[in-house]
Amino acid sequence: MFVLGCYLSQVGGYFLACIPYVLFDIIRPAFANDYKIQAKTYPSKQQMIQSCKDMMVSFSTVVLPMLIFGGFFIERIGITRDGPIPKPLVMLIQIAYFFLVEDFLNYWFHRWLHLPWLYKHIHSVHHKYDSPFGLVAAYAHPAEVVILAIPTFVGPVAVGPHLYTLMIWQAFRNFEAIDIHSGYEFPYSLKTLFPAYAGTKHHDYHHYMHSGNFASIFTWCDRLYGTDTGYRTYEARRREKEE
Ligand SMILES: [Zn+2]
Ligand SMILES: [Zn+2]
């Protein structure tokens, strides 16, 4: 029953978080159009409907079995809903740590998924759209969904947080994934609060070029390993044209 609750909140949270972007793509209000990264490249209604169907298949055939499997051993590694709910500061520190671990491991897992064989047989599914939109944030080959769950859960497995902290972390991670695939970077983006946050433009470039900018949360790894050189040149040229 609890697994079912987790599953329904994941699915519901995912589609709810996508609603504003779906409306922007359908209604195309002027204020949102100004912040569309790949101008005039909107998903069609058929693509949006197909994405909803694809995501429901992925949620029910991959995510649900993973939740059922996880439910069996989660308490054994110290993740439980027993005991007092942690203080907000404790939750915040743990979630910040999970983001750092996820960012580093996801960078490398994602970079390896761009090796020719892995890209051809697995990761190309996620790269179906050169101009991504919110609904396809978690659209990927089933093997990739499983592989990229590892960076998401290494931090929690190491710390053994309260179950509610784990659920909040997962919700934040889903919202972040939807944000960077949304196709829009608004002035109130998280990037204005955290300059190291990669943001939508950063990952949108990765989909557009099919290369570079492998990190999905922060800019540190791409800067450190030199995989953002093309993006920085591209952005510098774009800014020059605007001036
Ligand atoms: Zn990729
Ligand atoms: Zn992506």
Tab-separated table of C-alpha atoms and ligand atoms in Angstrom:
chain	number	residue	atom	x	y	z
A	1	MET	CA	0.000	0.000	0.000
A	2	PHE	CA	2.829	2.383	0.907
A	3	VAL	CA	4.669	1.567	-2.347
A	4	LEU	CA	1.474	2.339	-4.239
A	5	GLY	CA	1.271	5.715	-2.428
A	6	CYS	CA	4.895	6.508	-3.403
A	7	TYR	CA	4.186	5.480	-6.992
A	8	LEU	CA	1.031	7.594	-7.300
A	9	SER	CA	2.739	10.648	-5.749
A	10	GLN	CA	5.667	10.240	-8.176
A	11	VAL	CA	3.422	9.964	-11.224
A	12	GLY	CA	1.053	12.720	-10.033
A	13	GLY	CA	3.952	15.034	-9.070
A	14	TYR	CA	5.630	14.509	-12.445
A	15	PHE	CA	2.606	15.412	-14.537
A	16	LEU	CA	1.551	18.276	-12.224
A	17	ALA	CA	5.003	19.851	-12.497
A	18	CYS	CA	4.776	19.594	-16.312
A	19	ILE	CA	1.414	21.401	-16.555
A	20	PRO	CA	2.733	25.030	-16.671
A	21	TYR	CA	5.174	24.147	-19.472
A	22	VAL	CA	2.513	22.213	-21.403
A	23	LEU	CA	0.255	25.288	-21.201
A	24	PHE	CA	3.078	27.578	-22.367
A	25	ASP	CA	3.713	25.266	-25.339
A	26	ILE	CA	0.018	25.147	-26.288
A	27	ILE	CA	-1.080	28.750	-25.576
A	28	ARG	CA	2.333	30.333	-26.323
A	29	PRO	CA	1.810	33.550	-24.323
A	30	ALA	CA	4.151	36.404	-25.306
A	31	PHE	CA	5.771	36.634	-21.845
A	32	ALA	CA	6.791	32.937	-22.011
A	33	ASN	CA	7.831	33.034	-25.678
A	34	ASP	CA	10.468	35.633	-24.768
A	35	TYR	CA	12.214	32.997	-22.629
A	36	LYS	CA	11.899	30.033	-25.025
A	37	ILE	CA	15.439	28.853	-25.653
A	38	GLN	CA	15.019	27.304	-29.106
A	39	ALA	CA	12.676	29.992	-30.418
A	40	LYS	CA	9.667	28.795	-32.414
A	41	THR	CA	10.504	25.118	-31.830
A	42	TYR	CA	7.424	23.865	-30.009
A	43	PRO	CA	6.308	20.272	-29.527
A	44	SER	CA	3.173	19.321	-31.462
A	45	LYS	CA	0.068	18.123	-29.618
A	46	GLN	CA	0.672	14.633	-31.033
A	47	GLN	CA	4.192	14.643	-29.578
A	48	MET	CA	2.853	15.730	-26.183
A	49	ILE	CA	0.162	13.030	-26.176
A	50	GLN	CA	2.691	10.403	-27.280
A	51	SER	CA	5.071	11.542	-24.493
A	52	CYS	CA	2.317	11.144	-21.870
A	53	LYS	CA	1.692	7.592	-23.131
A	54	ASP	CA	5.443	6.808	-23.184
A	55	MET	CA	5.861	8.123	-19.635
A	56	MET	CA	2.920	6.074	-18.350
A	57	VAL	CA	4.479	2.938	-19.896
A	58	SER	CA	7.837	3.803	-18.282
A	59	PHE	CA	6.261	4.556	-14.885
A	60	SER	CA	4.266	1.326	-14.824
A	61	THR	CA	6.799	-1.099	-16.334
A	62	VAL	CA	10.099	0.265	-14.947
A	63	VAL	CA	9.540	2.704	-12.050
A	64	LEU	CA	6.840	0.669	-10.271
A	65	PRO	CA	8.894	-2.576	-10.235
A	66	MET	CA	11.889	-0.551	-8.971
A	67	LEU	CA	9.781	0.888	-6.134
A	68	ILE	CA	8.480	-2.588	-5.214
A	69	PHE	CA	12.036	-3.962	-5.280
A	70	GLY	CA	13.344	-0.979	-3.273
A	71	GLY	CA	10.566	-1.389	-0.704
A	72	PHE	CA	11.961	-4.798	0.270
A	73	PHE	CA	15.392	-3.613	1.383
A	74	ILE	CA	14.937	0.087	2.127
A	75	GLU	CA	14.335	-0.429	5.882
A	76	ARG	CA	17.327	-2.745	6.156
A	77	ILE	CA	19.648	0.110	5.159
A	78	GLY	CA	18.150	2.470	7.737
A	79	ILE	CA	15.624	4.369	5.590
A	80	THR	CA	12.355	4.313	7.521
A	81	ARG	CA	9.365	6.473	8.391
A	82	ASP	CA	9.606	5.530	12.081
A	83	GLY	CA	10.955	8.027	14.571
A	84	PRO	CA	10.573	11.808	14.623
A	85	ILE	CA	10.512	13.786	11.394
A	86	PRO	CA	13.976	15.395	11.005
A	87	LYS	CA	14.447	19.124	11.547
A	88	PRO	CA	14.278	21.200	8.331
A	89	LEU	CA	18.004	22.073	8.591
A	90	VAL	CA	18.948	18.371	8.768
A	91	MET	CA	16.756	17.637	5.740
A	92	LEU	CA	18.280	20.577	3.873
A	93	ILE	CA	21.877	19.489	4.542
A	94	GLN	CA	21.135	15.884	3.564
A	95	ILE	CA	19.337	16.902	0.363
A	96	ALA	CA	22.180	19.298	-0.562
A	97	TYR	CA	24.579	16.374	-0.111
A	98	PHE	CA	22.388	14.136	-2.304
A	99	PHE	CA	22.447	16.799	-5.036
A	100	LEU	CA	26.259	16.958	-4.939
A	101	VAL	CA	26.634	13.155	-5.109
A	102	GLU	CA	24.010	12.871	-7.847
A	103	ASP	CA	25.637	15.641	-9.891
A	104	PHE	CA	29.095	14.045	-9.879
A	105	LEU	CA	27.977	10.446	-10.534
A	106	ASN	CA	25.296	11.406	-13.031
A	107	TYR	CA	27.899	13.426	-14.959
A	108	TRP	CA	30.069	10.344	-15.437
A	109	PHE	CA	27.238	7.876	-16.035
A	110	HIS	CA	25.735	10.251	-18.599
A	111	ARG	CA	29.133	10.791	-20.272
A	112	TRP	CA	29.614	7.021	-20.522
A	113	LEU	CA	26.138	6.716	-22.034
A	114	HIS	CA	27.524	8.802	-24.908
A	115	LEU	CA	30.083	6.106	-25.786
A	116	PRO	CA	29.086	4.927	-29.309
A	117	TRP	CA	27.603	1.517	-28.429
A	118	LEU	CA	25.757	2.740	-25.317
A	119	TYR	CA	24.478	5.796	-27.160
A	120	LYS	CA	23.216	3.784	-30.120
A	121	HIS	CA	21.455	1.095	-28.089
A	122	ILE	CA	20.367	2.989	-24.956
A	123	HIS	CA	20.856	6.747	-24.639
A	124	SER	CA	19.593	7.710	-28.125
A	125	VAL	CA	16.059	7.119	-26.800
A	126	HIS	CA	16.423	10.090	-24.398
A	127	HIS	CA	17.844	12.161	-27.279
A	128	LYS	CA	14.761	11.642	-29.444
A	129	TYR	CA	14.033	15.384	-29.263
A	130	ASP	CA	16.688	17.986	-30.201
A	131	SER	CA	14.430	20.566	-28.603
A	132	PRO	CA	13.212	18.925	-25.387
A	133	PHE	CA	10.057	19.784	-23.436
A	134	GLY	CA	9.032	19.080	-19.839
A	135	LEU	CA	7.057	15.895	-20.498
A	136	VAL	CA	10.144	14.094	-21.875
A	137	ALA	CA	12.385	14.872	-18.868
A	138	ALA	CA	12.378	11.247	-17.696
A	139	TYR	CA	11.782	9.642	-21.081
A	140	ALA	CA	14.578	7.112	-21.576
A	141	HIS	CA	15.366	3.494	-22.408
A	142	PRO	CA	14.409	1.207	-19.463
A	143	ALA	CA	18.117	0.340	-18.990
A	144	GLU	CA	18.938	4.049	-18.658
A	145	VAL	CA	16.175	4.569	-16.089
A	146	VAL	CA	17.778	1.805	-13.989
A	147	ILE	CA	21.384	2.989	-14.582
A	148	LEU	CA	20.629	6.619	-13.690
A	149	ALA	CA	18.750	5.582	-10.548
A	150	ILE	CA	22.150	4.626	-9.097
A	151	PRO	CA	23.454	8.243	-8.755
A	152	THR	CA	20.082	9.235	-7.284
A	153	PHE	CA	20.230	6.629	-4.511
A	154	VAL	CA	23.952	6.407	-3.670
A	155	GLY	CA	23.687	9.484	-1.392
A	156	PRO	CA	20.608	8.244	0.507
A	157	VAL	CA	22.053	4.721	0.869
A	158	ALA	CA	25.231	6.220	2.397
A	159	VAL	CA	23.313	8.461	4.829
A	160	GLY	CA	20.165	6.454	5.652
A	161	PRO	CA	17.802	9.443	5.842
A	162	HIS	CA	14.221	9.525	7.132
A	163	LEU	CA	11.848	8.234	4.455
A	164	TYR	CA	10.203	11.666	4.141
A	165	THR	CA	13.610	13.242	3.388
A	166	LEU	CA	14.100	10.636	0.655
A	167	MET	CA	10.681	11.426	-0.821
A	168	ILE	CA	11.333	15.189	-0.784
A	169	TRP	CA	14.721	14.586	-2.417
A	170	GLN	CA	13.100	12.556	-5.183
A	171	ALA	CA	10.464	15.239	-5.749
A	172	PHE	CA	13.155	17.975	-5.978
A	173	ARG	CA	15.180	15.836	-8.387
A	174	ASN	CA	12.132	15.249	-10.595
A	175	PHE	CA	11.245	18.960	-10.615
A	176	GLU	CA	14.853	19.826	-11.462
A	177	ALA	CA	14.859	17.329	-14.363
A	178	ILE	CA	11.597	18.777	-15.701
A	179	ASP	CA	12.977	22.324	-15.352
A	180	ILE	CA	16.127	21.643	-17.395
A	181	HIS	CA	14.123	19.891	-20.133
A	182	SER	CA	11.336	22.496	-20.218
A	183	GLY	CA	12.780	24.539	-23.085
A	184	TYR	CA	12.310	27.752	-21.068
A	185	GLU	CA	14.744	29.685	-18.882
A	186	PHE	CA	12.850	32.369	-17.005
A	187	PRO	CA	14.464	35.241	-15.060
A	188	TYR	CA	13.202	33.646	-11.824
A	189	SER	CA	15.103	30.448	-12.632
A	190	LEU	CA	17.038	28.756	-9.814
A	191	LYS	CA	20.139	29.971	-11.649
A	192	THR	CA	19.598	33.484	-10.316
A	193	LEU	CA	19.731	32.096	-6.754
A	194	PHE	CA	22.527	29.567	-7.349
A	195	PRO	CA	24.928	30.668	-10.119
A	196	ALA	CA	26.477	27.163	-10.150
A	197	TYR	CA	23.074	25.666	-11.093
A	198	ALA	CA	23.372	24.520	-14.704
A	199	GLY	CA	19.850	25.539	-15.670
A	200	THR	CA	17.784	24.869	-18.747
A	201	LYS	CA	20.033	26.514	-21.376
A	202	HIS	CA	22.912	24.294	-20.302
A	203	HIS	CA	21.043	21.004	-20.834
A	204	ASP	CA	19.081	22.310	-23.809
A	205	TYR	CA	22.438	22.812	-25.550
A	206	HIS	CA	23.303	19.165	-24.805
A	207	HIS	CA	20.111	17.999	-26.551
A	208	TYR	CA	20.626	20.410	-29.449
A	209	MET	CA	24.245	19.328	-30.057
A	210	HIS	CA	23.994	15.717	-28.776
A	211	SER	CA	27.299	16.333	-27.018
A	212	GLY	CA	29.013	18.429	-24.309
A	213	ASN	CA	27.404	19.732	-21.091
A	214	PHE	CA	26.957	16.280	-19.575
A	215	ALA	CA	26.110	17.498	-16.070
A	216	SER	CA	22.450	18.017	-15.319
A	217	ILE	CA	22.527	19.932	-12.023
A	218	PHE	CA	25.667	22.046	-11.591
A	219	THR	CA	28.250	23.475	-13.991
A	220	TRP	CA	31.303	22.363	-11.990
A	221	CYS	CA	31.996	18.974	-13.618
A	222	ASP	CA	31.733	20.242	-17.184
A	223	ARG	CA	34.067	23.121	-16.341
A	224	LEU	CA	36.512	20.843	-14.492
A	225	TYR	CA	36.659	18.200	-17.241
A	226	GLY	CA	36.499	20.666	-20.133
A	227	THR	CA	33.227	19.415	-21.635
A	228	ASP	CA	31.572	22.833	-21.726
A	229	THR	CA	34.067	24.515	-24.088
A	230	GLY	CA	31.743	24.354	-27.097
A	231	TYR	CA	28.844	25.691	-25.037
A	232	ARG	CA	30.814	28.631	-23.688
A	233	THR	CA	31.959	29.593	-27.206
A	234	TYR	CA	28.373	29.219	-28.464
A	235	GLU	CA	27.015	31.435	-25.665
A	236	ALA	CA	29.752	34.067	-26.154
A	237	ARG	CA	28.895	34.277	-29.886
A	238	ARG	CA	25.176	34.509	-29.110
A	239	ARG	CA	25.757	37.347	-26.639
A	240	GLU	CA	27.960	39.177	-29.180
A	241	LYS	CA	25.136	39.016	-31.742
A	242	GLU	CA	22.655	40.400	-29.205
A	243	GLU	CA	24.851	43.433	-28.436
B	1	ZN	ZN	22.942	12.790	-23.400
B	2	ZN	ZN	18.105	15.283	-21.192
